[in-house]
XYZ file of N, CA and C in Angstrom:
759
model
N 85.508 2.519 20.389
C 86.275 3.756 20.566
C 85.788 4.784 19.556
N 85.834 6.251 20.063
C 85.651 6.706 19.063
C 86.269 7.429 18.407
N 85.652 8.108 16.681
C 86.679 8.431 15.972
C 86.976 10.142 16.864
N 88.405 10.359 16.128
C 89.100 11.581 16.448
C 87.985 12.532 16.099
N 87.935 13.662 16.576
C 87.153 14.968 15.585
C 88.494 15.352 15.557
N 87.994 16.614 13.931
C 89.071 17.438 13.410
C 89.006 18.567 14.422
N 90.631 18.763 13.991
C 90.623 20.297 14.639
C 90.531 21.696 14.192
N 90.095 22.738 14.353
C 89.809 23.993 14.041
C 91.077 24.597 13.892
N 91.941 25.069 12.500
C 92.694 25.956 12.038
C 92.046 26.959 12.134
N 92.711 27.942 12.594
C 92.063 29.474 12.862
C 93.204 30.782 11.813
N 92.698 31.527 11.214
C 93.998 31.978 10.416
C 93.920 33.475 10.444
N 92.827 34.130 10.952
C 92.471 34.985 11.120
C 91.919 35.902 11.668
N 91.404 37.150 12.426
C 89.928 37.741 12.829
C 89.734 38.755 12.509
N 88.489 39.047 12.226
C 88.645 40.537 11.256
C 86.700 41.115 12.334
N 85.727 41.582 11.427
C 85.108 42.150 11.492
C 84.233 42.704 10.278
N 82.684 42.841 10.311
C 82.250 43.222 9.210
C 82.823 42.525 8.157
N 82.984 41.207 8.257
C 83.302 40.628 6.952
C 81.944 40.313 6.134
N 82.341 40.870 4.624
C 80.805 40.182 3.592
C 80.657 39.141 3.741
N 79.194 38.603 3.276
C 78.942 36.862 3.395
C 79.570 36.175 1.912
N 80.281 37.203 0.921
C 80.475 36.176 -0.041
C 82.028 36.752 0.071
N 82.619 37.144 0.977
C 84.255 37.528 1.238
C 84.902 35.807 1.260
N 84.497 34.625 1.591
C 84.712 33.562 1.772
C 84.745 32.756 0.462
N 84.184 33.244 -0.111
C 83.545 32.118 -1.441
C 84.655 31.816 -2.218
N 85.350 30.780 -2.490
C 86.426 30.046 -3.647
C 87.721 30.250 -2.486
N 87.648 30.489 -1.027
C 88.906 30.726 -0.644
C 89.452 29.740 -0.063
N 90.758 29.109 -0.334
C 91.128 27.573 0.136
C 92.334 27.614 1.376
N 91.972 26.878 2.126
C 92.746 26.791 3.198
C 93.882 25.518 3.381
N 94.585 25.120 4.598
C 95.188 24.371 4.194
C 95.095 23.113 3.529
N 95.438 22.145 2.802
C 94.914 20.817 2.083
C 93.916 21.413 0.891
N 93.816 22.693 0.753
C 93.035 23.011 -0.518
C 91.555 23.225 0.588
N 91.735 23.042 1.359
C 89.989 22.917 2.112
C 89.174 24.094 1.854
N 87.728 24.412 2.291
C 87.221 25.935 2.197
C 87.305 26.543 3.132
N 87.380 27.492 3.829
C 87.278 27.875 5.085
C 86.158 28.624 5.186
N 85.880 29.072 6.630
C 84.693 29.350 6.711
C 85.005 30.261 7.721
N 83.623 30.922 8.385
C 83.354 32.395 8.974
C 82.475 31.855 10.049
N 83.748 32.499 11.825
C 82.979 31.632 13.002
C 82.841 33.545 13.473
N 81.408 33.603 14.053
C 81.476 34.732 14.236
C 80.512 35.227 15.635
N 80.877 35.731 16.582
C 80.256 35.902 17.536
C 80.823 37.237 18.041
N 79.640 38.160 18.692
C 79.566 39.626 19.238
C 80.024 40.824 18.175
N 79.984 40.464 17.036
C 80.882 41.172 15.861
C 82.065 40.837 15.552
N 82.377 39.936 16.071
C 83.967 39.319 15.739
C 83.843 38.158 14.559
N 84.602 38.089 13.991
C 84.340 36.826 12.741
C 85.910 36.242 12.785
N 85.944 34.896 13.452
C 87.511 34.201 13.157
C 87.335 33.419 11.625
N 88.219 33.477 11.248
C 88.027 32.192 9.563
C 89.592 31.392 9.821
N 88.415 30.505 10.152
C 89.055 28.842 10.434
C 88.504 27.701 9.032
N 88.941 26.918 9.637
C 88.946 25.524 8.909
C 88.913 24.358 9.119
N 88.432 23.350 9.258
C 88.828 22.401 10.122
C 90.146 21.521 9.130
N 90.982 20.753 10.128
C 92.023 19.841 9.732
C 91.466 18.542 10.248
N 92.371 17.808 8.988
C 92.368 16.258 9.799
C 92.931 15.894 10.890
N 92.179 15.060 11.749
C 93.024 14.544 13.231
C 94.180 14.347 13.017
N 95.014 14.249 13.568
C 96.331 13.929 13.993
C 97.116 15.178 12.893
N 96.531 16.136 12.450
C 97.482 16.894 11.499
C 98.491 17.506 11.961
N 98.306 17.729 12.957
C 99.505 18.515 13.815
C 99.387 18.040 15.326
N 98.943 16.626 15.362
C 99.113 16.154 16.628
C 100.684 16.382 17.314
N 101.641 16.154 16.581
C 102.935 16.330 16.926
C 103.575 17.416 16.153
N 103.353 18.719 16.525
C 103.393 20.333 15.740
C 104.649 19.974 16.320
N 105.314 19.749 17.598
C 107.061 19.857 17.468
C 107.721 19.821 16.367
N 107.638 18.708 16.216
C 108.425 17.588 15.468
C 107.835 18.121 14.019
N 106.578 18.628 13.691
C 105.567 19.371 12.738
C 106.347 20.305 11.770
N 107.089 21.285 13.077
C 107.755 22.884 12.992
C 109.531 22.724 12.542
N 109.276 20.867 12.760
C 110.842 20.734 11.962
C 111.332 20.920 10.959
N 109.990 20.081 9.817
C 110.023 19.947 8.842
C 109.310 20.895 8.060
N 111.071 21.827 7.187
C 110.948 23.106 6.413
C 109.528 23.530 5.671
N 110.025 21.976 4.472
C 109.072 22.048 3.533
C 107.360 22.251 3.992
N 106.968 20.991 4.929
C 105.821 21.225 5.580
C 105.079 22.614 6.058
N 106.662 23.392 7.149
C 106.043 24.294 7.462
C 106.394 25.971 6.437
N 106.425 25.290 5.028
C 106.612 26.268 4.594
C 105.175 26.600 3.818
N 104.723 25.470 3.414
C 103.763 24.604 2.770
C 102.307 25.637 3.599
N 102.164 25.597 4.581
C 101.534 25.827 5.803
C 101.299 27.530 5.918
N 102.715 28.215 6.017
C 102.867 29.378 6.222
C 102.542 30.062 4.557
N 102.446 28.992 3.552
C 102.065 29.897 2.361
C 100.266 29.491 2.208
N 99.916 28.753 2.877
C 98.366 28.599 2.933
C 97.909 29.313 3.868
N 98.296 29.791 5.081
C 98.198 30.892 6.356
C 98.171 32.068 5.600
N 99.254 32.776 5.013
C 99.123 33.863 4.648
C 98.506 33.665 3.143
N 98.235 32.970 2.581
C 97.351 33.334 1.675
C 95.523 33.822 1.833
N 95.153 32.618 2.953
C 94.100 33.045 3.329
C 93.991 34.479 4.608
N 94.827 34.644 5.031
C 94.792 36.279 5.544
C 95.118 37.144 5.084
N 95.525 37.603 3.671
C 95.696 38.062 2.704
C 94.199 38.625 1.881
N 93.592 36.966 1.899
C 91.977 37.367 1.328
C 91.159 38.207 1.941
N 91.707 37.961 3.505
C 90.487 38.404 4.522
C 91.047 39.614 4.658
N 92.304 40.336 4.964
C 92.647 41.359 4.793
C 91.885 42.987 3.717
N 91.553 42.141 2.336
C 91.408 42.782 1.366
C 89.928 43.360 2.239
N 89.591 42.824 3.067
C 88.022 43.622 3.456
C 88.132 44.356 4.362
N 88.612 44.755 4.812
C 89.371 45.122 6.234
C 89.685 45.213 7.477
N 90.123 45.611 8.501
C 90.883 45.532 9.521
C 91.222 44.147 9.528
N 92.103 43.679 9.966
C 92.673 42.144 9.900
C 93.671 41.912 10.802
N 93.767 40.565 11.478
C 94.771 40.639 12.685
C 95.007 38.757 12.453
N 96.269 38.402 12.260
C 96.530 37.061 12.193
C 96.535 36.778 13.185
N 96.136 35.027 12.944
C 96.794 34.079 14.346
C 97.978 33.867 14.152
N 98.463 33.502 14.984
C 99.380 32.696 14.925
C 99.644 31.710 14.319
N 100.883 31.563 13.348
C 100.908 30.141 12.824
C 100.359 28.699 13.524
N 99.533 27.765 12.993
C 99.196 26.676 13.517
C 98.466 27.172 14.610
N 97.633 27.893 15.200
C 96.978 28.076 15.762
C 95.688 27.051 16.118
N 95.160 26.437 16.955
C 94.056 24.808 16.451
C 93.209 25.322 18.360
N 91.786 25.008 17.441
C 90.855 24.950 18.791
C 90.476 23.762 18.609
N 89.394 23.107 19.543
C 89.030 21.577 19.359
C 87.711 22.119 18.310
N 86.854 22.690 18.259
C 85.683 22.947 17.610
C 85.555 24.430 17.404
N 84.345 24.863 16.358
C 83.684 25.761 16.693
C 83.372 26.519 17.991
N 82.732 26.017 18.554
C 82.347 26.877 19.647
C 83.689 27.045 20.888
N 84.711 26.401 20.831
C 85.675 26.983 21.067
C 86.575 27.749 20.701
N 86.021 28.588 19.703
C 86.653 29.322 18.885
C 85.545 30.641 19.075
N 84.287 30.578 19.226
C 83.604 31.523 19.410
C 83.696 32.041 21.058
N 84.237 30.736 22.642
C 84.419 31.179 23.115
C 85.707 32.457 23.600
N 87.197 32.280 22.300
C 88.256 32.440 22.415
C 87.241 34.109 22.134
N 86.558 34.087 20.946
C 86.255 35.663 20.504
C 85.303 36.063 21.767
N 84.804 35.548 22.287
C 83.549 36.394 23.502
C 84.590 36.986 24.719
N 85.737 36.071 25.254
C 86.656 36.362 26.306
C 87.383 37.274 25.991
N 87.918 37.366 24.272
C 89.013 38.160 24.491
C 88.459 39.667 23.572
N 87.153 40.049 23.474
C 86.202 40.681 22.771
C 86.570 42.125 23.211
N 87.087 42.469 23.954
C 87.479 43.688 24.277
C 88.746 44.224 23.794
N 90.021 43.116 24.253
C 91.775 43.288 23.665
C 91.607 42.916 22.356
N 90.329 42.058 21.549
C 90.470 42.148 20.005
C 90.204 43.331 18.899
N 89.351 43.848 20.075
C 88.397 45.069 19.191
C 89.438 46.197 19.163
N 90.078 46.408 20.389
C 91.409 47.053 20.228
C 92.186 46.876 19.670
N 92.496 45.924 19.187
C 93.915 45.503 18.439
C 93.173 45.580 17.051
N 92.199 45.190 16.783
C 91.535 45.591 15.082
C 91.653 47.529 14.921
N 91.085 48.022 16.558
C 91.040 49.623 16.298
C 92.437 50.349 15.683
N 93.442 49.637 16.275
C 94.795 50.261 16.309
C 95.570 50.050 14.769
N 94.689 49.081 14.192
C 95.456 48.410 12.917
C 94.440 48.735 11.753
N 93.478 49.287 12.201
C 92.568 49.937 10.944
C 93.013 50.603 10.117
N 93.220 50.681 8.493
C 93.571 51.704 7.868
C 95.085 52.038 7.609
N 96.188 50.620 8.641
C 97.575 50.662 8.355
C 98.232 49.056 8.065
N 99.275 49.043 7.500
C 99.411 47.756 7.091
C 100.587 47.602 7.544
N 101.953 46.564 7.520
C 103.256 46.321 7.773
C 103.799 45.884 7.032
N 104.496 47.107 7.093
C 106.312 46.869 5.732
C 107.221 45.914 6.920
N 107.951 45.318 5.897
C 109.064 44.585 6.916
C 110.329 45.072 5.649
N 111.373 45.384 6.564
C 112.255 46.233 6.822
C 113.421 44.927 7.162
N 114.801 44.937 5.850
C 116.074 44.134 6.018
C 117.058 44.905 5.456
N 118.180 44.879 6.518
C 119.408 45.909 6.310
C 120.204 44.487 6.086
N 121.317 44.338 5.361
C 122.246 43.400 5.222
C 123.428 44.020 5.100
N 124.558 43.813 5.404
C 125.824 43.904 5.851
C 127.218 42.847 4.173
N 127.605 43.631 3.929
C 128.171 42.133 3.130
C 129.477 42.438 3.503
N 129.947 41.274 4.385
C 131.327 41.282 4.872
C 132.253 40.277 4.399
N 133.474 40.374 4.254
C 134.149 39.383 3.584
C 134.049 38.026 4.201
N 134.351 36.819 3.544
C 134.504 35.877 4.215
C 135.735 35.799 4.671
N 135.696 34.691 6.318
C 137.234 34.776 6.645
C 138.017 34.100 5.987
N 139.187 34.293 6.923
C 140.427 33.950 6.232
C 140.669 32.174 6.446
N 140.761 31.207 5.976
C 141.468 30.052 6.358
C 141.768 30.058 7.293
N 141.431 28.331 7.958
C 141.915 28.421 9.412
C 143.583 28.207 9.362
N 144.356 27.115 8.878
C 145.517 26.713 8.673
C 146.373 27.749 8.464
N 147.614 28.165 8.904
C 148.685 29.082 8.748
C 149.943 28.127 8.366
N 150.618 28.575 7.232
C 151.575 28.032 6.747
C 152.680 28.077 8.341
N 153.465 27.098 8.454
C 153.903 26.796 9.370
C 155.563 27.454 9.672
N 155.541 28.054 8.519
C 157.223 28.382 8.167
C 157.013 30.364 8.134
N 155.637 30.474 8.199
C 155.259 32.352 8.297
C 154.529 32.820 9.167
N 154.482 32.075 10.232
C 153.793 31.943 11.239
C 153.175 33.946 11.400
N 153.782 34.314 11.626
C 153.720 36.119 11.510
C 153.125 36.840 10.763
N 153.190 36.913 9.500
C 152.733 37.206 8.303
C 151.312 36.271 7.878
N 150.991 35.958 8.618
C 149.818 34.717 8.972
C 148.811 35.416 9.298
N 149.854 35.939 10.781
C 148.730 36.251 11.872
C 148.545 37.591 11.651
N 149.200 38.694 10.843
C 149.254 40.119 10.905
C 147.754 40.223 9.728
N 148.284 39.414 8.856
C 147.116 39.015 7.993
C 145.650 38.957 8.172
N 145.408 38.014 9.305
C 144.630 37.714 10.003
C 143.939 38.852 10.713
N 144.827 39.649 11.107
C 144.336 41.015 12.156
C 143.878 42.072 11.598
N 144.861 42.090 10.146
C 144.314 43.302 9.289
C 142.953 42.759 8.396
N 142.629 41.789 8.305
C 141.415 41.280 7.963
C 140.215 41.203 9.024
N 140.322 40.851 10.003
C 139.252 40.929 11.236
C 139.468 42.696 11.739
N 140.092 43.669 11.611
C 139.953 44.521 11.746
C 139.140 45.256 10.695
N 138.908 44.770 9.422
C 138.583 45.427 8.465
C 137.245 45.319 8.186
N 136.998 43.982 8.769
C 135.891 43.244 9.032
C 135.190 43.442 10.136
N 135.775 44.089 11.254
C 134.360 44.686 12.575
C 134.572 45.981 12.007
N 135.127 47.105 10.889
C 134.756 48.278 10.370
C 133.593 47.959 9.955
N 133.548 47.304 8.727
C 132.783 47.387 7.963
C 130.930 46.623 8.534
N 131.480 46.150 9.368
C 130.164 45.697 10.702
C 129.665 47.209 11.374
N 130.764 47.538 12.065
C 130.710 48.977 12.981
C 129.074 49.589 11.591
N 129.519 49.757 10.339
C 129.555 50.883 9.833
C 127.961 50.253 8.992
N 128.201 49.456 8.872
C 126.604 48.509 8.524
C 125.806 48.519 9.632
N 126.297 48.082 10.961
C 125.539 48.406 12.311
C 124.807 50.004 12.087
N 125.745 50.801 11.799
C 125.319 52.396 12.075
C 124.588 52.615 10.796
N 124.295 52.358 9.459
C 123.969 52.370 8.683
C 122.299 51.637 8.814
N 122.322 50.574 9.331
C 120.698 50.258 9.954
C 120.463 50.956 10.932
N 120.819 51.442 11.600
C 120.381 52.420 13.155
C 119.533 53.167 12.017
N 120.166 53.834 10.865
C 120.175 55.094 10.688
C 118.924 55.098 9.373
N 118.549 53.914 9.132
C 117.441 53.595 8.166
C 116.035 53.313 9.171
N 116.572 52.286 10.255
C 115.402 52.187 11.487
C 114.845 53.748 12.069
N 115.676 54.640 12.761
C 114.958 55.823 12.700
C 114.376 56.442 12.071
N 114.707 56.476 10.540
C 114.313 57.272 9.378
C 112.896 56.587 9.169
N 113.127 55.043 9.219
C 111.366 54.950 8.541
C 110.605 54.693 10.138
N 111.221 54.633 11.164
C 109.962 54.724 12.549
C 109.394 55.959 12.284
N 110.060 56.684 11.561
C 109.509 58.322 11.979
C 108.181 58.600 10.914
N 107.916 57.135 9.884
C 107.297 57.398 9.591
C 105.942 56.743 9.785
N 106.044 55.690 11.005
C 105.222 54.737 10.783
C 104.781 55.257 12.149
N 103.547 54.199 12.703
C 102.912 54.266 13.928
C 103.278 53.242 15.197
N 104.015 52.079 14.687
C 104.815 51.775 15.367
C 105.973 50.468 15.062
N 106.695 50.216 15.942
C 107.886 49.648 15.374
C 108.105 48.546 16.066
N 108.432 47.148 15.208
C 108.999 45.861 15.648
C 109.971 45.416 15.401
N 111.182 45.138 16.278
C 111.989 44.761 15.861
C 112.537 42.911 16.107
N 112.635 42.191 15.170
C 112.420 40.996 15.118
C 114.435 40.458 15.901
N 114.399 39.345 15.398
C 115.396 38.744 15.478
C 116.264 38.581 14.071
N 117.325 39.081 14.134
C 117.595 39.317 12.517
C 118.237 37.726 12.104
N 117.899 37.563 10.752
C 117.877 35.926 9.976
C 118.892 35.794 9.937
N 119.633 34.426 10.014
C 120.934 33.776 9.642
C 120.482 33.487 8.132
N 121.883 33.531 7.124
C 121.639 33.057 5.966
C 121.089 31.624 5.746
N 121.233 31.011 6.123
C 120.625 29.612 6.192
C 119.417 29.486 6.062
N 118.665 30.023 6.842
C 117.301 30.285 6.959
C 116.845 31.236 6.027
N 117.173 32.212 5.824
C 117.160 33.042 4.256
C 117.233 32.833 3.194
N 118.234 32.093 2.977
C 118.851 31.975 1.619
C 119.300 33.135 1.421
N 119.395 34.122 2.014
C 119.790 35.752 1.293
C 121.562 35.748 1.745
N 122.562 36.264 0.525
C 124.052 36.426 0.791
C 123.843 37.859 1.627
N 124.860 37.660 2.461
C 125.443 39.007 3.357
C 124.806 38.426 5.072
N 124.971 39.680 5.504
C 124.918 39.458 7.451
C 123.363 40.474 7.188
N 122.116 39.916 8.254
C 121.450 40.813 8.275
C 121.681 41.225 9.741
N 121.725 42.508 9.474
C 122.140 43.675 10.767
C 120.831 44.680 11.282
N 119.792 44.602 10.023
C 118.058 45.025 10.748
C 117.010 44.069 10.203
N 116.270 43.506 11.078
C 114.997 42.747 10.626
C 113.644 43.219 11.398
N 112.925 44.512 10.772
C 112.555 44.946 11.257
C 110.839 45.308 10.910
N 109.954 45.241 11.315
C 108.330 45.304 10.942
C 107.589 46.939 11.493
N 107.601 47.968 10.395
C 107.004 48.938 10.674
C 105.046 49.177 10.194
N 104.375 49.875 11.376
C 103.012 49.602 10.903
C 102.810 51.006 10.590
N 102.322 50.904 9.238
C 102.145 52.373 8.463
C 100.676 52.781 8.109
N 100.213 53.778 8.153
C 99.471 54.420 7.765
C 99.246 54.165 6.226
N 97.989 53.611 5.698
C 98.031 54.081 4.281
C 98.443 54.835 3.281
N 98.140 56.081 4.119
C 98.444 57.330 3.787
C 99.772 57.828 3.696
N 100.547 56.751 4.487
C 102.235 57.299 4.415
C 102.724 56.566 3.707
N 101.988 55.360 2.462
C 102.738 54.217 1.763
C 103.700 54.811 0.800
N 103.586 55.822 0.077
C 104.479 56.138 -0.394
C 105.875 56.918 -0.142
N 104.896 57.680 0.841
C 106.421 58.460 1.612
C 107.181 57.316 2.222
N 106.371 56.671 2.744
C 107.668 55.173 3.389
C 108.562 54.578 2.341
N 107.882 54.556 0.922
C 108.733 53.617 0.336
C 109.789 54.774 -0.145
N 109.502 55.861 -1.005
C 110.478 56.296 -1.245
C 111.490 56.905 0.191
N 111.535 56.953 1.092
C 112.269 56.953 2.012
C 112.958 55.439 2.352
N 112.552 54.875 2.062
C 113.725 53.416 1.938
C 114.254 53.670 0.777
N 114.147 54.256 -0.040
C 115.012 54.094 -1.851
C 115.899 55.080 -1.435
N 115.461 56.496 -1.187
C 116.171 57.361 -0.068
C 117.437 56.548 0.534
N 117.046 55.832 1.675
C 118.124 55.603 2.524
C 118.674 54.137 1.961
N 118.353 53.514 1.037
C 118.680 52.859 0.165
C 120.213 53.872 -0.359
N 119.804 54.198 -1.616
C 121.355 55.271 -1.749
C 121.771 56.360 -1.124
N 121.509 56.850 0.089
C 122.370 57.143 1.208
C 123.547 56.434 1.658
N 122.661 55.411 2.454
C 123.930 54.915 2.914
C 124.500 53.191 1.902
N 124.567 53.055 1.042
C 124.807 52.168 0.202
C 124.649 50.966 0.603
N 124.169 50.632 1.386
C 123.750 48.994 2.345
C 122.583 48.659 1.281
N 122.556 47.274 1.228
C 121.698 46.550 0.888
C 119.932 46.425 1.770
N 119.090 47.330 1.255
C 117.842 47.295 2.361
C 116.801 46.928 1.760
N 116.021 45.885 1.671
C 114.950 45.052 1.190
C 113.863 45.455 1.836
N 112.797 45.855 1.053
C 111.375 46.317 1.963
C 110.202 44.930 1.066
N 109.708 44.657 2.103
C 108.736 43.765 1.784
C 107.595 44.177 2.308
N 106.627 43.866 1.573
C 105.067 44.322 2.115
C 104.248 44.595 0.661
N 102.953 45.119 1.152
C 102.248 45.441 2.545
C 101.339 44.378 3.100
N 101.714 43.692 4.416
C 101.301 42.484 4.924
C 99.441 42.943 5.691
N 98.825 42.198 6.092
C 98.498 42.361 7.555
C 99.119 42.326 8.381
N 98.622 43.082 9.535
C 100.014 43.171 10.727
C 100.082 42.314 11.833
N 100.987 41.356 11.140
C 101.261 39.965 11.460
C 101.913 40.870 13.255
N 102.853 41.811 13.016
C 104.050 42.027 14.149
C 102.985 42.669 15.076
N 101.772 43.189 14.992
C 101.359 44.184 15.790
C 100.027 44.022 16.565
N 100.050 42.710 16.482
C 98.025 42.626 16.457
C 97.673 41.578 17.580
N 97.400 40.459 17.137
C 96.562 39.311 17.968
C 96.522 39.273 19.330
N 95.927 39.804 20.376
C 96.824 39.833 21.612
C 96.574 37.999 22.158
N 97.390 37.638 22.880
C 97.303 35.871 23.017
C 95.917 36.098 23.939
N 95.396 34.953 23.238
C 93.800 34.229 24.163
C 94.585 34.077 25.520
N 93.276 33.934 26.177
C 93.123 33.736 27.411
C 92.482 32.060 27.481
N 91.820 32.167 26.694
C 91.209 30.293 26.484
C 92.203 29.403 26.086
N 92.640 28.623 26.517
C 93.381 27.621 25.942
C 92.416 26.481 24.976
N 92.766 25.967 23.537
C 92.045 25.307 22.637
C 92.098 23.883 23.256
């Protein structure tokens, strides 16, 4: 029988990359990665050990693993970034070889070159509005105030979809302000604390792609609407544009 071959981690595609843009850069397991490059396209992959993500389900369960993963992903598109235009894969992204990785760049050589054109020269802020609403009230009602329980109850959940209403309108009103400054706008699925770790409700989770040239007007327009409207708004960046880029292959790996 024979042995497994590894599979091709792909973490990136850029263009005009230097030949020593690669040198000391480690991929997942510490590995080197390397530069697959065909028609002017350059993917930087890696190979993994067999079975590394034979079972990516069950893979994508486990936090630590895939946190492990997502900080070796974006570290090495981070590197490749610094040279420019840059467009991630997708997390865990895997071809069987090389040259299936050069066929993914020959097929999709037209929707890549576009998606590098559109992202030249701008990067992505990500954009979090949080909400901090009280916690509720106890479920149990003393049994002898049954009334004074429930009035309780009402003037607290009333006070509590205000202050939602008004955090809702308070991200509307930060999302317009910085689309107006960017080139275009993603709006994600906003995080449960759990998955965050961050206290409060997030009410915007949002990825704007900016112009270089507007990095500062963007940020001080979040500090801006930062003390405007007194909500809690976290700007993170400046990424590659994870929200705006890769369009999906047409090759399956």
């Amino acid at each position: 029988m024979s042995e497994p071959q590894a599979a091709w981690y792909c973490y990136a595609v850029t263009r005009n990359l230097p030949a020593a843009a690669l040198d000391g850069v480690r991929g997942l397991r510490d590995a080197p990665v390397e530069a697959i490059t065909s028609g002017g396209l350059t993917a930087v992959a890696g190979p993994v050990p067999p079975g590394q993500f034979g079972e990516i389900n069950a893979d994508l369960e486990d936090l630590d693993w895939l946190a492990e993963v997502a900080r070796r992903h974006n570290d090495v598109v981070g590197e490749v970034a610094r040279h420019g235009a840059t467009l991630p894969f997708r997390l865990a992204t895997l071809y069987r070889d090389p040259q299936r990785v050069r066929t993914v760049l020959d097929e999709g050589r037209a929707r890549i070159s576009a998606a590098l054109d559109r992202v030249e020269g701008r990067v992505e802020w990500g954009v979090k509005v949080y909400a901090e609403l009280p916690e509720p009230a106890p479920a149990a009602p003393p049994a002898s105030d049954g009334r004074s329980y429930l009035r309780k109850r009402l003037t607290e959940r009333r006070s509590r979809d205000e202050l939602w209403c008004s955090a809702r309108q308070a991200a509307d009103e930060v999302d317009r302000a910085l689309d107006e400054l960017a080139e275009d706008r993603c709006a994600h699925r906003p995080q449960s604390a759990e998955l965050s770790g961050e206290p409060g409700v997030n009410v915007l989770n949002a990825a704007y792609l900016v112009p270089d040239g507007n990095r500062d007007r963007f940020l001080a327009r979040v500090a801006e609407l930062r003390a405007a409207t007194g909500c809690r708004v976290e700007v993170i960046g400046p990424w590659a544009p994870y929200s705006f880029g890769l369009p999906d292959p047409e090759v399956p790996g």
